Coordinates of C-alpha atoms in Angstrom, one line a residue:
X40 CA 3.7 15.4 0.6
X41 CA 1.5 18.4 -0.2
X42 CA -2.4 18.2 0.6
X43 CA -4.1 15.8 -2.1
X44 CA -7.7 15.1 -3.4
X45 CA -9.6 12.3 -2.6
X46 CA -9.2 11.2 -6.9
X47 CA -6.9 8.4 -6.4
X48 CA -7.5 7.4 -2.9
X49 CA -11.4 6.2 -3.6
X50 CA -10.3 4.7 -7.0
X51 CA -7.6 3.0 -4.8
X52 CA -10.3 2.4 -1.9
X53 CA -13.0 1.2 -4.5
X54 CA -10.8 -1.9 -6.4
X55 CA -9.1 -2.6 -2.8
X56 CA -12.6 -3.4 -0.7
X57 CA -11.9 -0.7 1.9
X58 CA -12.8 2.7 2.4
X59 CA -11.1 6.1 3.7
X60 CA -11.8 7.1 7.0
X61 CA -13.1 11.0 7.0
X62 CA -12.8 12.5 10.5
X63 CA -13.9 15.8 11.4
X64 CA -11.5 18.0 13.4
X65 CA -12.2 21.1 15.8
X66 CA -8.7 21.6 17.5
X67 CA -5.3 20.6 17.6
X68 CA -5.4 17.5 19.8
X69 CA -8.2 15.7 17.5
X70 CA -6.1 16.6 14.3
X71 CA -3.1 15.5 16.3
X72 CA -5.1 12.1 17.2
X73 CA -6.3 11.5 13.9
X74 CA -3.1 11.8 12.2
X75 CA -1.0 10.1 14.1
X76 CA -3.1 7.0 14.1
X77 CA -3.0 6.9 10.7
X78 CA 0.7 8.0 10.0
X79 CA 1.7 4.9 12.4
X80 CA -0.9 2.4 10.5
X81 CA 0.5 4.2 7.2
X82 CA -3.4 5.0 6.1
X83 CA -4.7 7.3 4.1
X84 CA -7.2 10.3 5.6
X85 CA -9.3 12.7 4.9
X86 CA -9.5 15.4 7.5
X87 CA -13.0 17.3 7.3
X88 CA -14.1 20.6 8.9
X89 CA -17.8 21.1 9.1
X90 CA -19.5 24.6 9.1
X91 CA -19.9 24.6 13.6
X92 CA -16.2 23.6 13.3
X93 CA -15.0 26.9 10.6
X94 CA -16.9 28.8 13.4
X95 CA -15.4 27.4 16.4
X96 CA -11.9 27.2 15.2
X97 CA -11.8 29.9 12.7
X98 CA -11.2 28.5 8.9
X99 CA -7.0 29.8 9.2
X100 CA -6.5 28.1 12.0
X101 CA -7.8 25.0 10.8
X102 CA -6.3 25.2 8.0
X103 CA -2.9 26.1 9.4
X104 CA -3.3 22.8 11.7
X105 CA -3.5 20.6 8.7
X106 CA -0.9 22.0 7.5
X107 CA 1.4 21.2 10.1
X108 CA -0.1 17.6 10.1
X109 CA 0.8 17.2 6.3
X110 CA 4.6 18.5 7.3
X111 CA 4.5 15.6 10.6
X112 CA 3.2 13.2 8.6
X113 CA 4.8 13.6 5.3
X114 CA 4.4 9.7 4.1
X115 CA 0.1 9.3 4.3
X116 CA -2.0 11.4 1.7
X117 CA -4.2 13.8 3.2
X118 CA -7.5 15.4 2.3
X119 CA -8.6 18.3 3.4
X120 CA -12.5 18.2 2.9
X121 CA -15.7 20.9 3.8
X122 CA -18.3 18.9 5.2
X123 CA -22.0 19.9 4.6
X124 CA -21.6 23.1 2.7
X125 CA -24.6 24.5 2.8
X126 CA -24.2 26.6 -0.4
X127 CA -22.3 27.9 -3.6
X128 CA -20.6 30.8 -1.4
X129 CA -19.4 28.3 1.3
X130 CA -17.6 26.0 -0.6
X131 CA -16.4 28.9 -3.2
X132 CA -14.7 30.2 0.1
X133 CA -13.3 26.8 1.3
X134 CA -11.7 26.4 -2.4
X135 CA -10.5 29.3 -2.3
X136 CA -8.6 28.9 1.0
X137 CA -7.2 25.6 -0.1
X138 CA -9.2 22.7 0.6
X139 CA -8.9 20.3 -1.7
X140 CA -12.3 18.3 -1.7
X141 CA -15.7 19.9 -0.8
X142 CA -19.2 18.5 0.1
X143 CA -22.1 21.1 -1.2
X144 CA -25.6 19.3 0.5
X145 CA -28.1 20.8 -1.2
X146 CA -30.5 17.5 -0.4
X147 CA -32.6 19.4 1.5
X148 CA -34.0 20.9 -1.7
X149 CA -36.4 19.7 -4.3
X150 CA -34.2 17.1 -7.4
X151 CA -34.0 19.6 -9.5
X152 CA -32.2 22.5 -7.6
X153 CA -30.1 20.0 -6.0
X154 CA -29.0 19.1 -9.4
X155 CA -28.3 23.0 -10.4
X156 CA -26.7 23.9 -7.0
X157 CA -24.4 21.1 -7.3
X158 CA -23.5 21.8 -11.0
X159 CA -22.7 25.7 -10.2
X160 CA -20.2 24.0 -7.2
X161 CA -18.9 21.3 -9.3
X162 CA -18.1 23.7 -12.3
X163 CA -16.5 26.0 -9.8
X164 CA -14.4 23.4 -8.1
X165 CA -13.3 21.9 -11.3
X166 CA -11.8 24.7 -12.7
X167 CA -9.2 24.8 -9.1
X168 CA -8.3 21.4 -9.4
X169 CA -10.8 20.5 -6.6
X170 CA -13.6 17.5 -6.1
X171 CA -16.5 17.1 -5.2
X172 CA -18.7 15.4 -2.8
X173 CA -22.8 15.9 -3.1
X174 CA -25.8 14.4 -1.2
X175 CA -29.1 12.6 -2.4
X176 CA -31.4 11.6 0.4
X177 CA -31.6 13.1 4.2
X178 CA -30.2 11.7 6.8
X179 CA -32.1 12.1 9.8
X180 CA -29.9 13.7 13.2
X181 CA -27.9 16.3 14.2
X182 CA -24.6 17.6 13.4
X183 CA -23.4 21.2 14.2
X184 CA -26.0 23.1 11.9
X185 CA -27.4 20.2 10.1
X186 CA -30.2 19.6 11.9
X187 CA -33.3 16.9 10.3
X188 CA -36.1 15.5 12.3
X189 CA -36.6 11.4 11.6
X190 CA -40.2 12.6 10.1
X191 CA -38.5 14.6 7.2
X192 CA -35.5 12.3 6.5
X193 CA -35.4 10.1 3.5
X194 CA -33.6 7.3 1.8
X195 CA -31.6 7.5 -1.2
X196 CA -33.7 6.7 -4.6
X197 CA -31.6 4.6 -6.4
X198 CA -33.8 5.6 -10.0
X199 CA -32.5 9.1 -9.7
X200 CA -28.5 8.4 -9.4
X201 CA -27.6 8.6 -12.6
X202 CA -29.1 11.5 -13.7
X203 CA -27.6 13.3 -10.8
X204 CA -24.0 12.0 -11.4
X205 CA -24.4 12.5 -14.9
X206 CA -26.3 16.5 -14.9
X207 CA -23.9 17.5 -12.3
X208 CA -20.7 15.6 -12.4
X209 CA -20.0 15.2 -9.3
X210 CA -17.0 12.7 -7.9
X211 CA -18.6 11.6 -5.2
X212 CA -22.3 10.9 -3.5
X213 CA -23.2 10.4 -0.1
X214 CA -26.4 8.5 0.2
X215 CA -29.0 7.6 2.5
X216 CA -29.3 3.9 3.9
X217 CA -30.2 4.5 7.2
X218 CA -27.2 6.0 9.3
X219 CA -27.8 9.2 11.2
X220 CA -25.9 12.0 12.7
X221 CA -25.0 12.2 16.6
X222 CA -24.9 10.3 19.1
X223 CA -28.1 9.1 19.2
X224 CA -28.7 7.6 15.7
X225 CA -31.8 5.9 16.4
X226 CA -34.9 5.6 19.4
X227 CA -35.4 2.8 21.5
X228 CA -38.2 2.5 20.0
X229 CA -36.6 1.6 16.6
X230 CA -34.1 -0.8 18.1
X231 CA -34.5 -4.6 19.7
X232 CA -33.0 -5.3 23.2
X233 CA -30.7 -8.1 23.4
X234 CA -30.2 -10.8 26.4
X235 CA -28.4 -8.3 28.4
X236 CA -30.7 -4.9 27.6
X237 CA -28.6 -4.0 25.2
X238 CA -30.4 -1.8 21.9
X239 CA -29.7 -3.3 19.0
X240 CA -30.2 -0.8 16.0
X241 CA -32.0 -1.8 12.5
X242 CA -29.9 -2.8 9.9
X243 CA -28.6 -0.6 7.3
X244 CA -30.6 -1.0 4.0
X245 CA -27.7 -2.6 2.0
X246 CA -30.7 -3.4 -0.9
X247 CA -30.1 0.7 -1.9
X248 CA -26.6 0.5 -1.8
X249 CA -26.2 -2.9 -4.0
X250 CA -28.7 -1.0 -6.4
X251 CA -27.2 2.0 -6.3
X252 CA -23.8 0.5 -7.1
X253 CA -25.3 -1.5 -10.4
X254 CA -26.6 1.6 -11.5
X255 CA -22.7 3.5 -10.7
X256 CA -20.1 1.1 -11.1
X257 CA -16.8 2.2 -10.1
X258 CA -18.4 5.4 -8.7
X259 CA -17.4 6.2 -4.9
X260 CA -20.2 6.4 -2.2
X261 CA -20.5 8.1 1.1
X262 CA -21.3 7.1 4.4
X263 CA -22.6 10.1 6.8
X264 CA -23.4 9.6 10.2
X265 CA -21.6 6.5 10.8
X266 CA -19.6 6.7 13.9
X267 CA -20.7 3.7 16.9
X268 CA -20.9 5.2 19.7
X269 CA -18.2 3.0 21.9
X270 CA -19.9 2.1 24.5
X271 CA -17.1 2.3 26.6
X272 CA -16.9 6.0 26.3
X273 CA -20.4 6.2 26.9
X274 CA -20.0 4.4 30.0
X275 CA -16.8 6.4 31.5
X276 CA -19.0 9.6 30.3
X277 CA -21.8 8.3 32.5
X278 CA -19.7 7.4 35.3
X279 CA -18.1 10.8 35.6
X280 CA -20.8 12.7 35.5
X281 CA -22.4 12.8 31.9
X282 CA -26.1 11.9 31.3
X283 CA -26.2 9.9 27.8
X284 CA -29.0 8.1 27.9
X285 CA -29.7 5.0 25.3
X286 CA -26.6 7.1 22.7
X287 CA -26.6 4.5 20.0
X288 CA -24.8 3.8 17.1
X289 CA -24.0 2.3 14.0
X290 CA -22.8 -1.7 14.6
X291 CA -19.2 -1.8 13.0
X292 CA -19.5 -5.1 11.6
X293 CA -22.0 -2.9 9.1
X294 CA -19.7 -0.5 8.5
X295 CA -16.9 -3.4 7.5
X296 CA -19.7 -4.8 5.0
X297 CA -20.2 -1.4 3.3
X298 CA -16.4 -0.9 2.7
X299 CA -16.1 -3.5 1.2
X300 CA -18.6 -2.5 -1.2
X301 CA -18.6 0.9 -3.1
X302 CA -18.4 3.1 0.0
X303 CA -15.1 4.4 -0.3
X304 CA -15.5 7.5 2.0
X305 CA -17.0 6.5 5.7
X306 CA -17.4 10.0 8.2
X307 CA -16.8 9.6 11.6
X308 CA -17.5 12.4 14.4
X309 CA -19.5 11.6 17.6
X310 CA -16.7 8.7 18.0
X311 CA -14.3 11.1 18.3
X312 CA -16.3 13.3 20.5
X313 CA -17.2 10.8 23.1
X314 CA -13.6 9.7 23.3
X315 CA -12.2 13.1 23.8
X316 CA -14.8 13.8 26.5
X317 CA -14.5 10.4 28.3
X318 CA -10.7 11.3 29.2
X319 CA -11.5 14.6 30.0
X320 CA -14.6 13.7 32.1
X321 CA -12.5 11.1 33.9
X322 CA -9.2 13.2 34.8
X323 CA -11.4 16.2 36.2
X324 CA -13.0 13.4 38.4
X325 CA -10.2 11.2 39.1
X326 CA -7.9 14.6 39.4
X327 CA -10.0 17.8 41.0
X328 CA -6.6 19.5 41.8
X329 CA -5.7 19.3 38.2
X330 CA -6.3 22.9 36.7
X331 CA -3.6 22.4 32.9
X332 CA -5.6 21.9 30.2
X333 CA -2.3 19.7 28.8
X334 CA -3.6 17.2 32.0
X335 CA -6.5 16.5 30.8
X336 CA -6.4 17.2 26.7
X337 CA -3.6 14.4 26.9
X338 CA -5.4 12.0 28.1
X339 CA -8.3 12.8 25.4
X340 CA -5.9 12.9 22.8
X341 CA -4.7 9.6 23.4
X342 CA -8.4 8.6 23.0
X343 CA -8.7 10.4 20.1
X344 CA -5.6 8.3 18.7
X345 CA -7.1 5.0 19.7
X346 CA -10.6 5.6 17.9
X347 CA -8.9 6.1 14.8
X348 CA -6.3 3.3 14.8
X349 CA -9.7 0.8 15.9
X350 CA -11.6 1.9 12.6
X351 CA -8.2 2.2 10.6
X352 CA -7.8 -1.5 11.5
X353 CA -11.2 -3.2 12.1
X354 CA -14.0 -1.2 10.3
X355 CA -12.1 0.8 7.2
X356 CA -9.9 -1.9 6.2
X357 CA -7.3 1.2 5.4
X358 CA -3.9 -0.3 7.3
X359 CA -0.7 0.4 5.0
X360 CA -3.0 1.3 2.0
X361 CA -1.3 5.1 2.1

């Protein structure tokens, strides 16, 4: 199975009451991870490559490593998706080197230009058999060069969806409802401790996303920033060395709630991230002699695996939907 858009699996996602899991990859054991999970829960996925990961990984290698997941894994659809293009010229370049869906996040600009930006992208995309995925309302956080302070984030207006679906027709929106990017969605100071000391994060605003949905019907929404920071990772982290302090996420029950909804497209990072570096922190500890990157990249690959199978199963709703 060649590399597919994301068309028919949010139609799918969106009458079925799940949503596709979009991971972002950086190397070959997190691609590895990711699609293995979800060739042995037979799930679709969308594998995503932000702007820090082109950078890090350079964009043929990348590519080249989906590649070689879509021959491995030749029964699950697959997605190869830019994550927060920043402009016309990024995405132009990602189309043009074969992915098939692109994100231009232009929400950082005034209604208007957000509008025209994502039309010039959309047009462009269109005409390669490529969709599209846009942004209205900031999401506070940081993720590789996205970067937003809580003061200048935003939540989605639901009165302005349908002018920017309709002006710019785009296939897909990410919105704003309260998730963030990193590992440390929100303060203490925003959260309530529980019996044990645990933070407890605000709910997401579910009142934008049932109106935004009445206003879109049918039309697939985005979740950004919405990995949970296990706090089991978090812990082995902390215990080998690491210093996250109060890294918070977004509850998963949440995140169940909104697939079943119109979120058809949930992204998932610092999950990944924190598993990957909990094995490694804890075979570098555990092992000192150990000096094979296989040691110790094994170990996080298998974590990598498991954090994907857990959301294929319990939070997307995605098992044997490929």
């Amino acid at each position: 199975m060649a590399l597919v858009t994301s068309t028919e699996m949010f139609k799918k996602a969106y009458e079925g009451g799940y949503a596709i899991g979009a991971f972002n990859v950086n190397n070959m054991e997190i691609v590895q991870g990711i699609t293995e999970a979800a060739a042995e829960l037979h799930s679709p996925v969308i594998l995503q490559a932000s702007a820090g990961a082109r950078k890090y990984a350079n964009p043929t290698y990348l590519r080249k490593l989906v590649e070689a997941a879509v021959i491995e894994c030749p029964d699950i659809p697959i997605v190869l998706h830019l994550d927060h293009g920043a402009d016309f010229e990024t995405c132009k370049s990602c189309i043009d080197g074969g992915f098939t869906s692109v994100m231009i996040d232009a929400s950082k600009y005034p209604f208007e230009e957000n509008i025209e930006i994502t039309k010039k992208v959309v047009e462009y995309a269109h005409d390669h058999g490529v969709v599209v995925e846009a942004e209205l309302g900031k999401l506070a956080g940081i993720e590789d060069d996205v970067n937003v302070s809580a003061e200048d984030s935003s939540y989605t207006q639901p009165e302005e969806v349908e002018e920017f679906v309709g002006k710019t027709g785009v296939d897909s929106l990410a919105i704003a409802i309260g998730t963030s990017h990193g590992a440390y969605k929100f303060t203490p100071e925003q959260c309530t401790r529980n019996e044990e000391g645990i933070l407890l994060p605000p709910p997401l605003r579910f009142d934008i996303l049932e109106e935004v949905s009445k206003r879109l019907p049918g039309f697939p929404i985005v979740l950004h920033g919405a990995s949970s920071v296990p706090q089991e990772y978090v812990k082995i982290i902390n215990a080998n060395g690491g210093a996250l302090k109060d890294a918070i996420g977004v509850p998963e029950d949440q995140l169940r709630q909104a697939a079943r909804s119109a979120v058809c497209k949930i992204n998932i990072d610092s999950d990944l991230r924190l598993g990957l570096t909990a094995g490694c922190r804890q075979v570098f500890c555990e092992h000192p002699e150990y000096f094979d990157p296989r040691q110790y990249l094994t170990v996080g690959r298998a974590n990598v695996k498991a954090v994907v199978a857990h959301k294929i199963k319990t939070v997307l709703g995605s098992e044997g939907k490929a």
